[in-house]
Amino acid sequence: MVWQDAEPPMSPQHPDGHVFYRRMWHTYPTIVRGEGITLIDDTGRRYLDAAGGAIVVNAGHGVQSIARAIAEQAAQIAYVHAEKFTTPVLEEYAAALAEVIPLPGVRFFPLTTGSEANEGAIKLARQLQIIRGHPDRHLIIGRWRSYHGTTLATLAVGGRLAARERFRPMMPDMPHIEPPTCYRCPLGKVYPACGIACADLLEAAIMEHGPERVAAFIAEPVSGAALGAAVPPPEYWPRIRAICDRYGILLIADEVMCGFGRTGRWCAFEHFGFTPDILTMGKGLAGGVFPLAMLAVSGALVEELVAARQDIAHAGTFSHHPVGAAAGLATLRYLQEHDLVAAAAHKGALLGRMLHEALDDLPGVGDVRGLGLMWGVEFVADQATRAPFPARLGVAGRVFDAARELGLMLYPAQGAYDGASGDCVMIGPPAIITETEMQQVVALLAQAIRAAVPVQTGG
Ligand SMILES: Cc1ncc(COP(=O)(O)O)c(C=O)c1O
């Protein structure tokens, strides 16, 4: 079979109307209701939401207690300016969150998107370095094949080439290192004989750019869509922590996707035995019912600001939002009452076994990897060499489309190979998913892959 490049049709699917869609050539079903892990459109068609949207929905769709908490808060006091007031719900939420987020003396700065939280983390790192007497420390080292957000600064520290390219002249030039990815080691090594040489790349980058110029290192403890849920070897993060400490560099853990229970622990960093200085979270924090993200900082760093008589140099009209706090608190309580973080661990392990069993031997499947309820499947043109499909074939999008036709929603992503090519789909269902639903998800996924992934035929 000859595979055609994925090309958009000649005219947009939505020529009329006033919505500026994210994808003008995409046909959008109109969703009118959500129940559990199911979305229902205006024709009554049902979709299994196996990725919780963009790995967001953790408590499930249509949770009435969370909806009620938001409505009650909105009726009582919906908005105050965070520079002038606090609210009981915000104080209660931060106290409850502090019980599960293991940063010593943690303080929370609520925002609305992961991009904003990471932007704030970067700025805070710079601010702290100036306070510490290091005004030249302005570089933030990031990793290739990472994603930290859609703003110019977060794109600059991120490593998705396709997202960065056209904005490059407008971005600060930040150093990047290769990420840990054992499926396709950037150093051509094999674990464990590699000695975790990928972690030492951080030290090499610090030496290359000068420790006196580096403010922070930012990375995802478990990679998100940009690297299809790649999980680093256990020794990686403690080594990174030690390198940051050696050179006085702040460590920012971006847990916007992998945090807040998704990997089977409240924080993904708990799997790896290290503590970041600054933590960002988003996505599942309010289960998708409210746009909520968080900049979380250890108490010692806040003390440094206080000792310098400074406030954080970050803001936002909707920061510290009372309705966001109500949504976050209700989601946290729901996860606790239904033991959904432990569920993410044990259901995730089961889902992983099911995915391996069903997909490992399928043509075109290169790797199946993940942790907790965050899984990635990477497709390759050649299973022996692990060569990716050309980006223009749009294989991840094809699998997504085929799955949607079958009533299964995935989260497609390209770039796991070199920031542009390298096709993955992510599976990250709400933690309320049942074993039967997991079986359905895996069976439909296998069917979609068989239908959509180009297979090399021998001549
Ligand atoms: C790891 C990671 N960081 C940051 C972001 C940006 O979050 P947001 O889209 O809420 O701005 C994302 C979004 O996908 C993400 O996966």
Coordinates of C-alpha atoms and ligand atoms in Angstrom, one line a residue:
M1 CA 0.0 0.0 0.0
V2 CA 1.3 3.5 -0.8
W3 CA 0.7 5.9 2.1
Q4 CA -0.2 9.4 1.2
D5 CA 1.0 12.4 3.2
A6 CA -1.5 13.6 5.7
E7 CA -2.8 16.8 4.0
P8 CA -5.6 19.0 5.2
P9 CA -8.6 19.2 2.9
M10 CA -8.8 22.3 0.7
S11 CA -11.4 24.1 2.7
P12 CA -12.0 24.3 6.5
Q13 CA -14.7 22.2 8.0
H14 CA -16.1 25.3 9.7
P15 CA -16.6 28.0 7.1
D16 CA -19.3 29.7 9.1
G17 CA -19.7 30.8 12.7
H18 CA -17.6 32.9 15.0
V19 CA -15.4 30.3 16.8
F20 CA -11.7 30.6 16.1
Y21 CA -11.1 26.9 16.4
R22 CA -7.7 25.4 17.2
R23 CA -8.0 23.1 14.2
M24 CA -10.0 24.7 11.3
W25 CA -9.7 21.5 9.2
H26 CA -10.9 19.2 12.0
T27 CA -14.5 18.0 12.3
Y28 CA -15.5 18.7 15.8
P29 CA -18.2 16.5 17.3
T30 CA -20.4 18.6 19.7
I31 CA -20.2 17.2 23.2
V32 CA -23.2 17.8 25.3
R33 CA -22.6 15.6 28.4
G34 CA -20.0 13.6 30.2
E35 CA -20.4 10.7 32.6
G36 CA -17.6 8.8 34.2
I37 CA -15.1 8.1 31.4
T38 CA -17.7 8.6 28.7
L39 CA -18.4 11.7 26.5
I40 CA -21.7 11.9 24.7
D41 CA -22.3 14.1 21.6
D42 CA -25.4 15.8 20.3
T43 CA -26.3 12.8 18.2
G44 CA -26.2 10.5 21.3
R45 CA -22.9 9.0 20.2
R46 CA -20.6 7.9 23.0
Y47 CA -16.8 8.1 23.2
L48 CA -14.5 6.5 25.8
D49 CA -12.3 9.3 27.0
A50 CA -9.2 7.3 27.4
A51 CA -7.0 10.3 27.7
G52 CA -9.2 12.4 30.0
G53 CA -9.0 15.1 27.2
A54 CA -5.3 16.2 27.4
I55 CA -4.5 13.9 30.4
V56 CA -6.6 16.2 32.5
V57 CA -9.8 14.5 33.8
N58 CA -8.9 12.3 36.8
A59 CA -12.1 12.1 38.9
G60 CA -14.2 11.4 35.9
H61 CA -16.8 13.5 34.0
G62 CA -19.9 14.8 35.6
V63 CA -18.9 14.5 39.3
Q64 CA -21.8 16.2 41.0
S65 CA -20.1 16.9 44.3
I66 CA -17.4 18.9 42.5
A67 CA -20.0 20.7 40.3
R68 CA -21.9 21.6 43.5
A69 CA -18.8 22.9 45.3
I70 CA -18.1 25.3 42.3
A71 CA -21.7 26.5 42.1
E72 CA -21.9 27.1 45.9
Q73 CA -18.6 29.0 45.9
A74 CA -19.6 31.1 42.8
A75 CA -22.9 32.0 44.5
Q76 CA -21.1 33.0 47.7
I77 CA -18.1 34.9 46.4
A78 CA -16.8 34.2 42.9
Y79 CA -14.0 36.7 42.6
V80 CA -11.7 39.0 44.6
H81 CA -8.5 40.5 43.5
A82 CA -5.6 38.4 44.9
E83 CA -3.5 41.4 45.7
K84 CA -6.1 42.7 48.1
F85 CA -8.0 39.8 49.6
T86 CA -7.8 36.2 50.6
T87 CA -10.9 33.9 51.1
P88 CA -11.7 31.0 53.5
V89 CA -11.8 28.5 50.6
L90 CA -8.3 29.5 49.4
E91 CA -6.9 29.1 52.9
E92 CA -8.6 25.7 53.4
Y93 CA -7.5 24.4 50.0
A94 CA -3.9 25.3 50.5
A95 CA -3.9 23.7 53.9
A96 CA -5.4 20.5 52.5
L97 CA -3.0 20.5 49.5
A98 CA -0.1 20.9 51.9
E99 CA -1.0 17.6 53.5
V100 CA -0.4 15.7 50.3
I101 CA 2.3 17.7 48.4
P102 CA 5.6 16.8 50.1
L103 CA 7.6 20.0 49.8
P104 CA 8.9 21.2 53.2
G105 CA 6.9 24.2 54.4
V106 CA 5.2 24.3 51.0
R107 CA 3.4 27.5 49.8
F108 CA 1.0 27.5 46.9
F109 CA 0.5 30.2 44.3
P110 CA -2.6 29.2 42.3
L111 CA -2.9 30.2 38.6
T112 CA -5.0 29.1 35.7
T113 CA -2.7 27.3 33.2
G114 CA 0.4 25.2 33.3
S115 CA 2.2 27.6 31.0
E116 CA 1.6 30.4 33.5
A117 CA 2.8 28.3 36.4
N118 CA 6.0 27.4 34.5
E119 CA 6.5 31.0 33.4
G120 CA 6.2 31.9 37.1
A121 CA 8.6 29.2 38.1
I122 CA 11.2 30.5 35.7
K123 CA 10.8 34.1 36.8
L124 CA 10.9 33.1 40.5
A125 CA 14.2 31.1 39.9
R126 CA 15.7 34.3 38.4
Q127 CA 14.4 36.5 41.2
L128 CA 15.9 34.2 43.8
Q129 CA 19.2 34.1 42.1
I130 CA 19.4 37.9 42.1
I131 CA 18.5 37.9 45.8
R132 CA 21.3 35.4 46.4
G133 CA 23.7 37.8 44.9
H134 CA 24.0 36.2 41.4
P135 CA 22.6 38.8 39.0
D136 CA 24.3 37.0 36.0
R137 CA 22.4 33.8 36.6
H138 CA 19.7 34.1 34.0
L139 CA 19.9 30.8 32.0
I140 CA 17.3 28.1 32.5
I141 CA 18.5 24.8 31.2
G142 CA 15.7 22.7 29.6
R143 CA 15.6 19.4 27.8
W144 CA 14.9 18.6 24.1
R145 CA 11.6 16.8 23.5
S146 CA 10.0 18.4 26.5
Y147 CA 6.9 20.7 26.8
H148 CA 6.5 23.4 29.4
G149 CA 3.8 25.6 27.8
T150 CA 2.7 27.8 25.0
T151 CA 4.1 31.2 26.0
L152 CA 7.4 32.4 24.5
A153 CA 9.5 31.8 27.6
T154 CA 8.1 28.3 28.2
L155 CA 8.5 27.5 24.5
A156 CA 12.1 28.7 24.9
V157 CA 12.9 26.3 27.7
G158 CA 10.8 23.5 26.1
G159 CA 12.1 21.2 23.4
R160 CA 9.4 20.7 20.9
L161 CA 11.0 21.9 17.7
A162 CA 7.8 22.0 15.7
A163 CA 6.2 24.3 18.3
R164 CA 9.2 26.5 18.6
E165 CA 10.5 27.0 15.1
R166 CA 8.6 30.0 13.8
F167 CA 9.0 31.9 17.1
R168 CA 12.7 31.3 17.5
P169 CA 13.9 34.8 16.6
M170 CA 11.6 36.1 19.4
M171 CA 12.7 33.7 22.1
P172 CA 15.4 33.9 24.7
D173 CA 18.1 31.5 23.7
M174 CA 18.2 28.8 26.4
P175 CA 20.5 25.8 26.7
H176 CA 19.0 22.3 26.3
I177 CA 20.2 18.8 27.1
E178 CA 19.0 15.5 25.8
P179 CA 16.4 13.8 27.9
P180 CA 16.6 10.3 29.4
T181 CA 15.0 8.0 26.9
C182 CA 16.2 4.4 27.1
Y183 CA 14.1 3.3 24.1
R184 CA 16.3 5.4 21.9
C185 CA 19.2 6.5 24.0
P186 CA 20.5 9.9 22.7
L187 CA 24.0 8.7 23.6
G188 CA 23.7 5.3 22.0
K189 CA 24.1 3.6 25.3
V190 CA 22.2 0.8 27.1
Y191 CA 20.9 0.9 30.7
P192 CA 22.4 0.1 33.2
A193 CA 25.9 -0.1 31.7
C194 CA 25.3 3.5 30.5
G195 CA 26.0 4.7 34.1
I196 CA 23.2 7.2 33.6
A197 CA 25.4 9.3 31.4
C198 CA 22.3 11.3 30.3
A199 CA 22.2 12.9 33.7
D200 CA 25.8 14.0 33.4
L201 CA 24.8 16.0 30.3
L202 CA 23.4 18.5 32.8
E203 CA 26.8 19.0 34.4
A204 CA 28.4 19.3 31.0
A205 CA 25.9 22.0 29.9
I206 CA 26.5 23.9 33.2
M207 CA 30.2 23.9 32.6
E208 CA 29.7 24.9 28.9
H209 CA 27.6 27.9 29.8
G210 CA 29.2 28.8 33.1
P211 CA 27.7 27.9 36.5
E212 CA 27.7 31.6 37.3
R213 CA 25.2 32.2 34.5
V214 CA 22.7 29.3 35.2
A215 CA 19.7 30.0 37.3
A216 CA 17.7 26.8 37.1
F217 CA 17.0 23.4 35.4
I218 CA 13.5 22.6 34.4
A219 CA 12.2 19.2 33.4
E220 CA 9.2 16.8 33.7
P221 CA 9.9 14.0 36.2
V222 CA 8.0 11.7 33.9
S223 CA 7.9 13.0 30.4
G224 CA 4.6 14.1 29.0
A225 CA 3.3 14.1 25.4
A226 CA 6.5 15.4 23.9
L227 CA 8.2 12.2 24.7
G228 CA 5.2 9.9 25.0
A229 CA 5.4 9.1 28.8
A230 CA 9.0 8.1 28.9
V231 CA 10.0 7.1 32.4
P232 CA 13.6 7.8 33.4
P233 CA 15.8 5.2 35.1
P234 CA 15.6 5.4 38.9
E235 CA 19.1 6.8 39.3
Y236 CA 18.5 9.8 37.0
W237 CA 16.8 12.2 39.3
P238 CA 18.9 11.9 42.4
R239 CA 22.0 12.5 40.1
I240 CA 20.3 15.6 38.6
R241 CA 19.4 16.8 42.1
A242 CA 23.1 16.4 43.2
I243 CA 24.4 18.3 40.2
C244 CA 22.0 21.2 40.8
D245 CA 23.1 21.4 44.4
R246 CA 26.7 21.3 43.5
Y247 CA 26.4 24.4 41.3
G248 CA 23.7 26.3 43.3
I249 CA 21.1 25.8 40.5
L250 CA 17.4 25.6 41.3
L251 CA 15.5 22.5 40.3
I252 CA 12.1 23.1 38.8
A253 CA 9.9 20.0 38.4
D254 CA 7.1 20.4 35.8
E255 CA 4.4 18.1 37.0
V256 CA 1.6 19.8 35.0
M257 CA 0.9 16.4 33.3
C258 CA 2.5 13.8 35.5
G259 CA 1.6 15.3 38.9
F260 CA -1.3 15.2 41.3
G261 CA -1.8 11.5 41.4
R262 CA -1.5 10.7 37.7
T263 CA 1.5 8.3 38.2
G264 CA 0.1 6.7 41.3
R265 CA 1.8 9.0 43.8
W266 CA 0.6 12.5 44.6
C267 CA 3.8 13.8 43.0
A268 CA 5.8 12.0 40.3
F269 CA 9.0 13.0 42.0
E270 CA 8.1 10.8 45.0
H271 CA 8.9 7.8 42.7
F272 CA 12.5 8.9 42.3
G273 CA 13.5 9.9 45.8
F274 CA 14.3 13.6 45.2
T275 CA 12.7 16.9 46.1
P276 CA 12.5 19.8 43.6
D277 CA 12.9 23.4 44.8
I278 CA 9.9 24.6 42.7
L279 CA 7.1 22.4 41.6
T280 CA 4.4 23.2 39.0
M281 CA 1.1 21.4 38.6
G282 CA -2.0 21.9 36.5
K283 CA -4.3 19.7 34.4
G284 CA -5.8 17.2 36.9
L285 CA -5.6 19.6 39.9
A286 CA -9.2 20.6 39.4
G287 CA -10.1 17.5 37.3
G288 CA -10.8 19.7 34.3
V289 CA -13.8 21.4 35.8
F290 CA -12.0 24.6 36.3
P291 CA -8.7 26.0 34.7
L292 CA -6.4 25.6 37.7
A293 CA -2.6 25.4 37.9
M294 CA -0.2 25.8 40.7
L295 CA 3.2 27.1 41.4
A296 CA 4.4 25.4 44.6
V297 CA 7.5 26.4 46.4
S298 CA 9.3 25.1 49.5
G299 CA 9.0 27.3 52.6
A300 CA 12.7 28.0 52.7
L301 CA 12.6 29.7 49.3
V302 CA 9.7 31.8 50.3
E303 CA 11.7 32.8 53.4
E304 CA 14.5 34.0 51.1
L305 CA 12.0 36.4 49.4
V306 CA 10.7 37.5 52.8
A307 CA 14.2 38.1 54.1
A308 CA 14.9 40.3 51.1
R309 CA 11.6 42.1 51.7
Q310 CA 10.3 41.2 48.2
D311 CA 7.1 39.7 46.9
I312 CA 7.1 37.3 44.0
A313 CA 7.4 39.1 40.7
H314 CA 4.5 37.2 39.1
A315 CA 0.8 37.9 39.0
G316 CA -2.4 37.2 37.1
T317 CA -5.9 38.7 37.2
F318 CA -7.3 35.2 38.0
S319 CA -4.6 34.0 40.4
H320 CA -5.8 32.7 43.8
H321 CA -9.4 32.4 42.4
P322 CA -12.0 31.4 44.9
V323 CA -13.9 29.2 42.5
G324 CA -10.7 27.6 41.4
A325 CA -9.9 26.9 45.0
A326 CA -13.3 25.4 45.5
A327 CA -12.9 23.2 42.4
G328 CA -9.4 22.2 43.5
L329 CA -10.5 21.4 47.1
A330 CA -13.5 19.4 45.9
T331 CA -11.3 17.4 43.4
L332 CA -8.7 16.7 46.1
R333 CA -11.4 15.5 48.5
Y334 CA -12.9 13.3 45.8
L335 CA -9.5 11.7 45.0
Q336 CA -8.9 11.1 48.7
E337 CA -12.4 9.8 49.5
H338 CA -12.3 7.3 46.6
D339 CA -8.6 6.5 47.1
L340 CA -7.9 7.4 43.5
V341 CA -4.2 7.9 43.7
A342 CA -3.7 4.4 44.9
A343 CA -6.2 3.4 42.2
A344 CA -4.0 5.1 39.6
A345 CA -1.1 3.0 40.8
H346 CA -2.7 -0.4 40.8
K347 CA -5.1 0.2 37.8
G348 CA -2.2 1.7 36.0
A349 CA 0.0 -1.4 36.5
L350 CA -2.9 -3.5 35.2
L351 CA -3.4 -1.2 32.2
G352 CA 0.3 -1.4 31.4
R353 CA 0.2 -5.2 31.4
M354 CA -2.9 -5.1 29.1
L355 CA -1.3 -2.6 26.7
H356 CA 1.9 -4.7 26.5
E357 CA 0.0 -7.9 25.9
A358 CA -2.2 -6.4 23.2
L359 CA 0.2 -4.1 21.4
D360 CA 3.8 -5.2 21.8
D361 CA 3.7 -7.5 18.8
L362 CA 1.6 -5.3 16.6
P363 CA 3.3 -4.2 13.4
G364 CA 4.4 -0.5 13.7
V365 CA 4.4 -0.4 17.5
G366 CA 7.9 0.5 18.7
D367 CA 7.4 1.0 22.4
V368 CA 4.8 0.9 25.1
R369 CA 5.8 2.8 28.3
G370 CA 4.4 4.7 31.2
L371 CA 3.8 4.9 34.9
G372 CA 0.5 4.8 36.8
L373 CA -2.3 6.0 34.6
M374 CA 0.0 7.7 32.1
W375 CA 1.0 5.6 29.1
G376 CA 2.5 6.3 25.7
V377 CA 2.6 4.1 22.6
E378 CA 5.3 5.0 20.1
F379 CA 5.0 4.0 16.4
V380 CA 8.0 3.3 14.3
A381 CA 8.5 2.7 10.6
D382 CA 11.1 0.0 11.3
Q383 CA 10.9 -2.0 14.6
A384 CA 14.5 -3.2 14.2
T385 CA 16.2 0.2 13.8
R386 CA 13.4 2.1 15.6
A387 CA 13.3 4.6 12.8
P388 CA 10.3 6.9 13.0
F389 CA 7.7 7.6 10.4
P390 CA 8.2 10.8 8.5
A391 CA 6.3 13.6 10.3
R392 CA 4.4 14.4 7.2
L393 CA 2.6 11.0 7.3
G394 CA 0.9 12.2 10.5
V395 CA 0.7 8.7 11.9
A396 CA -0.2 9.8 15.4
G397 CA -3.1 11.8 13.9
R398 CA -4.2 8.8 11.8
V399 CA -4.4 6.6 14.9
F400 CA -6.3 9.3 16.7
D401 CA -8.8 9.5 13.8
A402 CA -9.2 5.8 13.5
A403 CA -9.7 5.5 17.3
R404 CA -12.3 8.3 17.3
E405 CA -14.2 6.5 14.5
L406 CA -14.4 3.6 16.9
G407 CA -15.5 5.8 19.8
L408 CA -12.2 5.9 21.6
M409 CA -10.5 9.2 22.4
L410 CA -6.7 9.4 22.7
Y411 CA -4.1 12.1 23.0
P412 CA -1.9 12.1 19.9
A413 CA 1.6 13.7 19.9
Q414 CA 4.4 14.0 17.5
G415 CA 8.1 14.8 18.1
A416 CA 9.3 12.0 20.3
Y417 CA 12.2 11.2 17.9
D418 CA 13.6 14.6 17.1
G419 CA 11.1 17.2 18.3
A420 CA 9.2 17.0 15.0
S421 CA 8.9 13.3 13.9
G422 CA 8.3 10.4 16.3
D423 CA 4.6 9.5 16.6
C424 CA 2.9 8.6 19.9
V425 CA -0.5 8.4 21.4
M426 CA -1.0 8.9 25.1
I427 CA -3.5 7.0 27.2
G428 CA -4.4 8.6 30.5
P429 CA -7.9 7.8 31.6
P430 CA -9.7 9.0 34.7
A431 CA -8.7 7.0 37.7
I432 CA -12.3 5.8 38.2
I433 CA -11.9 3.6 35.1
T434 CA -13.1 0.0 35.6
E435 CA -11.2 -3.1 34.5
T436 CA -13.9 -3.8 31.8
E437 CA -13.5 -0.3 30.5
M438 CA -9.7 -0.8 30.4
Q439 CA -10.2 -3.9 28.4
Q440 CA -12.5 -2.0 26.0
V441 CA -9.9 0.8 25.6
V442 CA -7.1 -1.6 24.9
A443 CA -9.1 -3.6 22.4
L444 CA -10.2 -0.5 20.5
L445 CA -6.7 0.9 20.6
A446 CA -5.3 -2.3 19.0
Q447 CA -8.0 -2.1 16.4
A448 CA -7.2 1.5 15.6
I449 CA -3.5 0.8 15.3
R450 CA -4.1 -2.1 13.0
A451 CA -6.3 0.1 10.8
A452 CA -4.1 3.2 10.8
V453 CA -0.4 2.6 11.2
P454 CA 1.3 2.2 7.9
V455 CA 2.9 -1.2 7.6
Q456 CA 6.0 -1.9 5.5
T457 CA 5.4 -4.7 3.1
G458 CA 8.3 -6.6 1.8
G459 CA 8.7 -5.2 -1.7
Ligands
LIG1 C1 4.3 18.9 31.1 C2 3.5 20.1 30.7 N1 3.9 21.3 31.1 C3 3.2 22.4 30.8 C4 2.0 22.3 30.0 C5 1.3 23.6 29.7 O1 0.1 23.6 30.4 P1 -1.2 24.5 29.9 O2 -1.6 23.9 28.6 O3 -2.2 24.3 30.9 O4 -0.7 25.9 29.7 C6 1.6 21.1 29.6 C7 0.4 21.0 28.7 O5 0.2 20.0 28.0 C8 2.4 19.9 29.9 O6 2.0 18.7 29.5

